[in-house]
């Protein structure tokens, strides 16, 4: 019995030793992971900020550090692509806004610059519209270290936006294609200005918006004319062209003034309120159905539908339902509402 008890005690001591070793190893691994995560947070995620602070202690700082959250594009797969971020110049102890896309969506993104003071702020586009969101204080917050630790681990495998970052609906491939198309259009037709908007018809999200000519966001100070920084698609008003025809047709069909089977006699020219209205070529088409109004872009056809609706119905659709005299609410600065005073007159 004594030998058995001694053997059992030996086994228990060995088991206890193994257990203590395992616990010690687990604790060491946990401490190592915490230290690695902490180092990653300090050296990678916030390295630029601490580098700038360290250099500022050894050199004379001529301007405040630029601390600003990022702006992202969203591709069609839901991945985020950086549109605007912060870089630090180790040689000059200065932080600056950097735009990896260069001129991509320049008028929509906007840029950060001084304006008769020593503080850099958003001056155009989203940088200006979301100034209060993107600008942040110099002091860093560590409310929960473990949340940040695991957030840092997640960031290793992909882009993880921070609170204050701005995620746009602009799709970088569609944006680049739209800008390329506008450049080709400019080369062929030489307009004073060209622009285009690509919208998701189901959600109203702006997938791409571009103006030509454009500029490089990283070299905006080389531009002589400040008007190139503005977004005329949002900040200007334009006389509507043939888009009025499908809008008029939609109102006519919805109100019941016309049906797809309705026809009219197209004479090529009519006089209304002492004003002559003609088709673009002045030619008569004879008996025409509603589809041909859109297919041939017939001015007389749109006038026919407007007369069938009457002034009050047309005013209701264009002002109250289509809201042509209202702002869209797009989150870009300087939006101008449509000029519709002529619809308010009897």
Coordinates of C-alpha atoms in Angstrom, one line a residue:
X1 CA 0.0 0.0 0.0
X2 CA 2.8 2.4 0.8
X3 CA 4.5 1.8 -2.5
X4 CA 1.1 2.3 -4.3
X5 CA 0.6 5.6 -2.5
X6 CA 4.1 6.8 -3.3
X7 CA 3.6 5.9 -7.0
X8 CA 0.2 7.8 -7.0
X9 CA 1.8 10.8 -5.4
X10 CA 4.5 10.8 -8.0
X11 CA 1.9 10.7 -10.8
X12 CA 0.0 13.6 -9.2
X13 CA 3.2 15.7 -8.9
X14 CA 4.0 15.1 -12.6
X15 CA 0.4 16.0 -13.6
X16 CA 0.5 19.1 -11.6
X17 CA 3.9 20.1 -13.0
X18 CA 2.6 19.6 -16.6
X19 CA -0.5 21.6 -15.8
X20 CA 1.5 24.5 -14.4
X21 CA 3.8 24.4 -17.5
X22 CA 0.8 24.5 -19.8
X23 CA -0.8 27.4 -17.9
X24 CA 2.5 29.3 -18.0
X25 CA 2.9 28.8 -21.7
X26 CA -0.7 29.9 -22.3
X27 CA -0.1 33.1 -20.3
X28 CA 3.1 33.8 -22.2
X29 CA 1.4 33.4 -25.5
X30 CA -1.5 35.7 -24.4
X31 CA 1.0 38.3 -23.2
X32 CA 2.9 38.1 -26.5
X33 CA -0.3 38.5 -28.5
X34 CA -1.3 41.5 -26.5
X35 CA 2.1 43.1 -27.0
X36 CA 2.1 42.3 -30.7
X37 CA -1.3 43.9 -31.0
X38 CA -0.3 46.9 -29.1
X39 CA 2.8 47.4 -31.2
X40 CA 0.8 47.0 -34.3
X41 CA -1.6 49.7 -33.2
X42 CA 1.2 52.1 -32.3
X43 CA 3.6 51.4 -35.2
X44 CA 1.2 50.7 -38.1
X45 CA -2.3 52.1 -37.6
X46 CA -1.1 55.2 -35.8
X47 CA 2.5 55.3 -36.8
X48 CA 2.2 58.5 -38.9
X49 CA 0.8 60.4 -36.0
X50 CA 3.5 59.3 -33.5
X51 CA 6.2 59.8 -36.1
X52 CA 5.1 63.4 -36.7
X53 CA 4.9 64.0 -33.0
X54 CA 8.4 62.7 -32.4
X55 CA 9.9 64.8 -35.2
X56 CA 8.0 67.8 -34.0
X57 CA 10.0 67.6 -30.7
X58 CA 13.3 67.9 -32.6
X59 CA 12.3 70.5 -35.2
X60 CA 10.4 73.7 -35.2
X61 CA 6.8 73.1 -36.2
X62 CA 5.6 75.8 -38.5
X63 CA 2.0 74.6 -38.8
X64 CA -0.4 72.3 -36.9
X65 CA -0.4 68.6 -37.7
X66 CA -3.1 67.7 -40.1
X67 CA -5.3 65.0 -38.5
X68 CA -8.1 64.0 -40.7
X69 CA -10.1 60.8 -41.4
X70 CA -10.2 59.1 -44.8
X71 CA -12.6 59.0 -47.7
X72 CA -13.3 55.8 -49.6
X73 CA -14.7 54.7 -52.9
X74 CA -16.9 51.6 -53.0
X75 CA -16.4 49.1 -55.8
X76 CA -19.1 46.9 -57.2
X77 CA -18.1 44.0 -54.9
X78 CA -18.4 46.1 -51.8
X79 CA -14.7 46.5 -51.3
X80 CA -13.3 49.9 -50.2
X81 CA -10.7 51.9 -52.1
X82 CA -9.0 54.8 -50.6
X83 CA -9.9 58.1 -52.2
X84 CA -8.3 60.5 -49.6
X85 CA -5.9 59.8 -46.7
X86 CA -3.1 61.3 -44.7
X87 CA 0.6 60.9 -45.4
X88 CA 3.6 62.2 -43.4
X89 CA 6.8 63.6 -44.9
X90 CA 9.6 62.4 -42.6
X91 CA 12.0 65.0 -44.0
X92 CA 9.9 68.1 -43.3
X93 CA 8.0 66.9 -40.1
X94 CA 4.7 67.7 -41.9
X95 CA 1.5 65.7 -42.6
X96 CA -0.5 66.3 -45.8
X97 CA -3.6 65.1 -47.6
X98 CA -3.0 62.5 -50.3
X99 CA -5.3 61.4 -53.1
X100 CA -4.2 58.0 -54.5
X101 CA -6.5 58.4 -57.5
X102 CA -5.0 61.8 -58.6
X103 CA -7.7 63.4 -60.7
X104 CA -10.2 60.6 -60.1
X105 CA -13.5 62.3 -59.0
X106 CA -11.6 65.5 -58.3
X107 CA -14.6 67.8 -58.3
X108 CA -16.6 65.4 -56.1
X109 CA -13.8 64.6 -53.6
X110 CA -12.5 68.2 -53.3
X111 CA -9.3 68.9 -51.4
X112 CA -7.8 70.3 -48.2
X113 CA -6.0 73.7 -48.2
X114 CA -5.2 76.8 -46.2
X115 CA -7.4 79.9 -46.6
X116 CA -5.8 83.0 -45.1
X117 CA -5.1 81.1 -41.8
X118 CA -2.8 78.4 -40.4
X119 CA -5.5 75.7 -40.4
X120 CA -6.1 73.4 -43.3
X121 CA -9.8 72.7 -44.1
X122 CA -11.8 71.1 -46.8
X123 CA -12.3 73.7 -49.6
X124 CA -14.4 71.9 -52.2
X125 CA -16.5 68.7 -52.7
X126 CA -16.9 66.1 -50.0
X127 CA -13.9 67.5 -48.1
X128 CA -15.8 70.7 -47.5
X129 CA -19.3 69.3 -47.1
X130 CA -18.1 66.8 -44.4
X131 CA -15.5 69.1 -42.8
X132 CA -16.9 68.6 -39.3
X133 CA -17.0 64.8 -39.7
X134 CA -13.5 64.4 -41.3
X135 CA -11.6 66.8 -39.1
X136 CA -10.5 65.3 -35.8
X137 CA -8.7 66.4 -32.7
X138 CA -5.0 65.7 -32.1
X139 CA -5.6 63.8 -28.9
X140 CA -6.1 60.1 -29.4
X141 CA -8.8 58.1 -27.6
X142 CA -8.2 54.5 -26.2
X143 CA -11.6 53.7 -24.7
X144 CA -11.2 50.0 -25.0
X145 CA -7.8 48.5 -25.7
X146 CA -9.1 45.0 -26.4
X147 CA -11.6 46.3 -28.9
X148 CA -8.8 48.2 -30.7
X149 CA -6.5 45.1 -30.5
X150 CA -8.9 42.8 -32.3
X151 CA -9.9 45.6 -34.7
X152 CA -6.2 45.9 -35.6
X153 CA -6.0 42.2 -36.2
X154 CA -9.0 42.5 -38.6
X155 CA -7.4 45.4 -40.4
X156 CA -4.5 43.1 -41.4
X157 CA -6.8 41.2 -43.7
X158 CA -8.6 44.2 -45.3
X159 CA -9.5 47.9 -45.1
X160 CA -11.4 48.7 -41.9
X161 CA -12.8 52.2 -41.8
X162 CA -12.7 54.1 -38.6
X163 CA -15.4 56.2 -37.0
X164 CA -15.3 59.5 -38.9
X165 CA -14.2 57.9 -42.2
X166 CA -16.4 58.7 -45.2
X167 CA -17.6 55.9 -47.5
X168 CA -19.0 57.1 -50.8
X169 CA -21.2 55.3 -53.3
X170 CA -18.7 56.3 -56.1
X171 CA -17.6 53.2 -57.9
X172 CA -13.9 53.7 -59.0
X173 CA -14.1 51.7 -62.2
X174 CA -17.3 53.3 -63.4
X175 CA -15.9 56.7 -62.4
X176 CA -12.7 56.1 -64.4
X177 CA -14.7 54.9 -67.4
X178 CA -17.0 58.0 -67.3
X179 CA -14.0 60.3 -67.2
X180 CA -12.4 58.5 -70.1
X181 CA -15.6 58.8 -72.1
X182 CA -15.8 62.6 -71.4
X183 CA -12.2 63.0 -72.5
X184 CA -12.9 61.3 -75.8
X185 CA -16.0 63.4 -76.2
X186 CA -14.0 66.5 -75.6
X187 CA -11.3 65.5 -78.2
X188 CA -14.0 65.0 -80.8
X189 CA -16.3 67.9 -80.2
X190 CA -14.3 70.4 -78.2
X191 CA -17.1 71.7 -75.9
X192 CA -16.4 74.4 -73.4
X193 CA -17.4 71.9 -70.7
X194 CA -18.6 68.3 -70.5
X195 CA -20.1 66.3 -67.7
X196 CA -22.0 63.2 -66.9
X197 CA -23.7 61.4 -64.0
X198 CA -24.3 57.7 -63.5
X199 CA -27.0 56.8 -61.1
X200 CA -28.4 53.6 -59.7
X201 CA -32.1 53.9 -60.8
X202 CA -33.3 51.6 -58.0
X203 CA -31.6 53.4 -55.1
X204 CA -30.8 56.9 -56.5
X205 CA -27.1 56.4 -55.4
X206 CA -24.6 58.3 -57.5
X207 CA -22.2 55.6 -59.0
X208 CA -20.1 58.1 -60.9
X209 CA -20.1 61.9 -61.5
X210 CA -17.4 63.6 -63.6
X211 CA -16.6 66.9 -65.2
X212 CA -14.1 67.6 -68.0
X213 CA -11.7 69.4 -67.9
X214 CA -10.6 68.2 -64.5
X215 CA -7.4 68.5 -62.4
X216 CA -5.0 66.6 -60.2
X217 CA -6.0 66.7 -56.5
X218 CA -2.4 66.3 -55.5
X219 CA -1.3 69.3 -57.5
X220 CA -4.3 71.6 -57.3
X221 CA -2.0 74.6 -56.6
X222 CA -0.8 74.4 -60.2
X223 CA -4.2 75.4 -61.6
X224 CA -4.6 79.0 -62.7
X225 CA -8.4 79.1 -62.9
X226 CA -10.2 78.3 -59.6
X227 CA -13.4 77.7 -61.5
X228 CA -12.0 74.3 -62.4
X229 CA -12.4 73.2 -58.7
X230 CA -16.2 73.8 -58.7
X231 CA -18.8 71.1 -59.7
X232 CA -21.0 72.7 -62.3
X233 CA -23.2 69.6 -62.4
X234 CA -24.4 70.5 -58.9
X235 CA -23.7 74.3 -58.6
X236 CA -25.0 75.5 -62.0
X237 CA -28.4 75.4 -63.7
X238 CA -29.1 74.5 -67.3
X239 CA -32.0 74.7 -69.6
X240 CA -33.5 71.3 -70.0
X241 CA -33.5 69.8 -73.5
X242 CA -35.2 66.7 -74.8
X243 CA -35.3 65.1 -71.4
X244 CA -38.5 67.1 -71.1
X245 CA -40.2 64.7 -73.5
X246 CA -39.9 61.5 -71.4
X247 CA -40.9 63.5 -68.3
X248 CA -43.9 64.9 -70.1
X249 CA -44.8 61.5 -71.4
X250 CA -44.5 59.9 -67.9
X251 CA -46.8 62.6 -66.5
X252 CA -49.3 62.2 -69.4
X253 CA -49.5 58.4 -69.0
X254 CA -49.6 58.5 -65.2
X255 CA -52.4 61.1 -65.2
X256 CA -54.4 59.3 -67.8
X257 CA -54.3 62.2 -70.3
X258 CA -52.9 59.8 -72.9
X259 CA -52.4 56.0 -73.3
X260 CA -49.8 54.1 -75.3
X261 CA -52.5 53.8 -78.0
X262 CA -53.3 57.5 -78.3
X263 CA -52.5 59.2 -81.6
X264 CA -52.4 62.7 -82.9
X265 CA -51.9 64.5 -86.3
X266 CA -48.3 65.8 -86.5
X267 CA -48.3 68.9 -88.8
X268 CA -44.7 69.7 -88.2
X269 CA -45.5 73.2 -86.8
X270 CA -48.0 74.8 -84.6
X271 CA -48.5 78.2 -82.9
X272 CA -49.3 78.4 -79.2
X273 CA -49.6 81.7 -77.2
X274 CA -48.1 83.5 -80.2
X275 CA -45.0 81.2 -80.1
X276 CA -44.2 78.9 -83.0
X277 CA -43.3 75.3 -82.0
X278 CA -41.7 73.0 -84.6
X279 CA -40.2 69.6 -84.8
X280 CA -36.4 69.7 -84.9
X281 CA -36.5 69.3 -88.7
X282 CA -39.7 71.1 -89.3
X283 CA -41.3 68.1 -91.0
X284 CA -44.8 66.8 -90.5
X285 CA -45.2 63.1 -89.5
X286 CA -49.0 62.7 -90.0
X287 CA -50.8 60.3 -87.6
X288 CA -48.3 59.5 -84.9
X289 CA -48.6 57.3 -81.7
X290 CA -47.1 57.9 -78.4
X291 CA -44.0 55.7 -78.9
X292 CA -43.0 57.7 -82.0
X293 CA -42.9 60.9 -79.9
X294 CA -40.0 59.5 -77.9
X295 CA -38.4 57.5 -80.8
X296 CA -38.2 60.6 -83.0
X297 CA -38.0 63.2 -80.2
X298 CA -41.0 65.2 -81.6
X299 CA -41.6 68.6 -80.1
X300 CA -45.2 68.7 -81.4
X301 CA -45.8 65.4 -79.6
X302 CA -44.7 66.8 -76.3
X303 CA -46.9 69.8 -76.9
X304 CA -49.8 67.6 -77.6
X305 CA -49.5 65.7 -74.3
X306 CA -49.1 69.0 -72.4
X307 CA -52.3 70.3 -73.9
X308 CA -54.1 67.1 -73.1
X309 CA -53.0 67.3 -69.4
X310 CA -53.7 71.0 -69.0
X311 CA -51.7 73.6 -67.0
X312 CA -52.7 72.6 -63.5
X313 CA -52.0 68.9 -64.0
X314 CA -48.7 69.6 -65.6
X315 CA -47.7 72.1 -62.9
X316 CA -48.6 69.4 -60.2
X317 CA -46.4 66.8 -61.8
X318 CA -43.4 69.0 -62.6
X319 CA -43.4 70.9 -59.3
X320 CA -45.0 68.6 -56.7
X321 CA -44.2 65.1 -58.0
X322 CA -41.0 65.5 -60.0
X323 CA -39.9 68.3 -57.7
X324 CA -37.9 70.1 -60.5
X325 CA -37.8 73.3 -58.4
X326 CA -36.3 71.5 -55.3
X327 CA -32.8 70.6 -54.3
X328 CA -32.0 66.9 -54.6
X329 CA -30.2 66.9 -51.2
X330 CA -27.0 65.5 -52.6
X331 CA -24.2 65.8 -50.0
X332 CA -22.1 68.2 -52.1
X333 CA -21.7 71.9 -51.4
X334 CA -23.4 74.7 -53.3
X335 CA -26.3 72.8 -54.9
X336 CA -28.6 75.1 -56.8
X337 CA -32.3 74.4 -57.2
X338 CA -34.0 74.4 -60.5
X339 CA -35.6 77.6 -61.9
X340 CA -39.3 76.9 -62.3
X341 CA -40.9 80.3 -61.9
X342 CA -42.6 80.0 -65.3
X343 CA -44.6 77.0 -64.0
X344 CA -45.9 79.2 -61.2
X345 CA -47.5 81.6 -63.6
X346 CA -51.0 81.1 -64.9

